[in-house]
Amino acid sequence: MSDTTLDLAQLSGLELLRTAMTTPGRPPFIGDLLGMEVDLLEQGKVVFALRTRPEFANPLGTTHGGICATLLDSVMGCAVHSTLEAGVGYTTLELKINYIRAVPTDGQRLIATGTTIHVGRTTATAEGRVVDEQGRLVAHATTTCVIFRGNR
């Protein structure tokens, strides 16, 4: 029998995301907790979505801002990751979010898009938007990520 173990360190960022996010039996990630769906994985652009639910409520009864923050951090970070070569890592250095409207917890589908702005040797920037089912802007953000080359 041949060894079919996949060495994730040999995959580009985009290949790793496509493998890690879509392969049955993949390791868990934060998106599993929230019910995130992967809608798009491209070089420099990522789209995830989720449905709101009562457990996402803040004390006012609307969707907690942390849900949009997690969506935005995920899509922007993954957009950056999708541009990296094999063996190169990153982490979020800064995250800036603007909330535009409240969202009910009644199963509304939120769609988050992350797009890179600049990917350099040591830092990268990206922007993200969350819209509701009617296409109305819910929140938008920017991020700065630090890039790790070589030994992490």
Coordinates of C-alpha atoms in Angstrom, one line a residue:
M1 CA 0.0 0.0 0.0
S2 CA 1.4 3.5 -0.9
D3 CA 1.6 6.4 1.5
T4 CA -1.1 8.9 0.5
T5 CA -0.6 11.3 3.4
L6 CA -0.8 14.9 2.2
D7 CA 1.9 17.2 3.3
L8 CA 0.0 20.5 3.9
A9 CA 3.3 22.4 4.1
Q10 CA 3.9 21.7 0.4
L11 CA 0.7 23.4 -0.7
S12 CA 0.2 27.0 -1.6
G13 CA -2.1 29.0 0.5
L14 CA -4.9 28.6 -2.0
E15 CA -4.4 24.9 -2.4
L16 CA -4.3 24.5 1.4
L17 CA -7.5 26.4 1.9
R18 CA -9.3 24.4 -0.9
T19 CA -8.0 21.2 0.7
A20 CA -8.6 22.1 4.4
M21 CA -12.0 23.7 3.8
T22 CA -13.6 21.3 1.4
T23 CA -12.2 17.8 2.2
P24 CA -14.5 15.4 4.1
G25 CA -13.0 14.5 7.4
R26 CA -10.9 17.7 7.5
P27 CA -9.8 19.1 10.9
P28 CA -12.4 21.4 12.6
F29 CA -12.1 25.2 12.4
I30 CA -14.0 28.1 13.9
G31 CA -16.5 28.1 11.0
D32 CA -17.8 24.7 12.2
L33 CA -18.9 26.3 15.4
L34 CA -20.8 29.1 13.6
G35 CA -22.1 27.0 10.7
M36 CA -20.0 28.9 8.1
E37 CA -20.3 27.8 4.5
V38 CA -17.6 28.2 1.9
D39 CA -19.0 29.9 -1.1
L40 CA -15.8 30.9 -2.9
L41 CA -12.1 30.4 -2.6
E42 CA -10.0 32.2 -5.3
Q43 CA -6.6 33.9 -5.4
G44 CA -7.1 37.1 -3.3
K45 CA -10.8 36.7 -2.8
V46 CA -12.8 34.5 -0.3
V47 CA -16.6 34.4 0.4
F48 CA -18.1 32.7 3.4
A49 CA -21.7 32.7 4.6
L50 CA -23.7 31.7 7.7
R51 CA -27.3 31.7 8.9
T52 CA -28.0 33.7 12.1
R53 CA -29.7 31.9 15.0
P54 CA -31.0 32.7 18.4
E55 CA -27.7 31.6 20.1
F56 CA -26.0 34.5 18.3
A57 CA -28.1 37.1 20.2
N58 CA -26.6 40.0 22.1
P59 CA -28.5 41.4 25.2
L60 CA -30.7 43.4 22.8
G61 CA -31.8 40.3 21.0
T62 CA -30.1 41.0 17.7
T63 CA -27.0 39.2 16.3
H64 CA -23.9 39.9 18.4
G65 CA -21.2 41.9 16.6
G66 CA -18.7 39.2 17.3
I67 CA -20.4 37.1 14.7
C68 CA -19.7 39.6 11.9
A69 CA -16.2 40.2 13.4
T70 CA -15.4 36.5 13.1
L71 CA -16.8 36.3 9.6
L72 CA -14.8 39.4 8.6
D73 CA -11.5 38.2 10.2
S74 CA -12.0 34.8 8.6
V75 CA -12.6 36.0 5.0
M76 CA -10.0 38.7 5.1
G77 CA -7.4 36.4 6.6
C78 CA -8.2 33.6 4.2
A79 CA -8.0 36.1 1.3
V80 CA -4.5 36.9 2.3
H81 CA -3.7 33.2 2.9
S82 CA -4.9 32.4 -0.6
T83 CA -2.0 34.5 -2.1
L84 CA 0.8 32.9 -0.1
E85 CA 3.4 30.4 -1.3
A86 CA 3.8 27.0 0.2
G87 CA 5.2 27.1 3.7
V88 CA 4.4 30.8 4.3
G89 CA 2.1 31.6 7.2
Y90 CA 0.3 34.7 8.5
T91 CA -1.7 36.0 11.4
T92 CA -4.0 39.0 12.0
L93 CA -2.1 42.0 13.3
E94 CA -4.9 44.5 13.3
L95 CA -8.7 44.4 12.6
K96 CA -10.9 47.5 12.2
I97 CA -14.7 47.0 11.8
N98 CA -17.6 49.4 11.2
Y99 CA -21.1 48.1 12.0
I100 CA -23.8 49.5 9.8
R101 CA -27.1 47.8 10.8
A102 CA -28.5 45.3 13.3
V103 CA -29.3 41.8 12.1
P104 CA -32.1 39.6 13.5
T105 CA -31.3 36.1 14.8
D106 CA -34.1 34.5 12.7
G107 CA -32.0 32.5 10.2
Q108 CA -31.0 35.3 7.9
R109 CA -28.1 34.4 5.7
L110 CA -25.1 36.7 6.1
I111 CA -22.5 36.7 3.2
A112 CA -19.0 37.9 3.9
T113 CA -16.5 38.7 1.1
G114 CA -12.8 39.3 1.8
T115 CA -10.4 40.7 -0.8
T116 CA -6.7 41.5 -0.6
I117 CA -5.6 45.1 -1.1
H118 CA -1.8 44.6 -0.8
V119 CA 0.4 41.6 -0.1
G120 CA 4.0 42.4 0.5
R121 CA 6.9 40.4 1.9
T122 CA 6.2 41.0 5.6
T123 CA 2.7 42.5 5.8
A124 CA -0.6 42.3 3.9
T125 CA -3.8 44.3 3.9
A126 CA -7.3 43.2 3.0
E127 CA -10.9 44.5 3.1
G128 CA -14.1 42.8 3.9
R129 CA -17.9 43.3 3.6
V130 CA -20.8 41.5 5.2
V131 CA -24.2 41.8 3.5
D132 CA -27.6 40.4 4.4
E133 CA -29.9 38.4 2.1
Q134 CA -31.2 41.6 0.5
G135 CA -27.7 42.8 -0.3
R136 CA -27.7 45.5 2.3
L137 CA -24.4 46.3 4.0
V138 CA -24.3 45.0 7.5
A139 CA -20.6 45.6 8.4
H140 CA -17.3 46.4 6.7
A141 CA -13.7 46.1 7.8
T142 CA -10.0 46.3 7.0
T143 CA -7.2 44.2 8.3
T144 CA -3.4 44.1 8.5
C145 CA -1.7 40.7 8.6
V146 CA 1.9 39.9 9.4
I147 CA 3.5 37.3 7.1
F148 CA 5.8 34.6 8.4
R149 CA 8.4 33.2 6.0
G150 CA 10.6 30.3 6.8
N151 CA 10.4 28.7 10.3
R152 CA 7.3 29.7 12.1

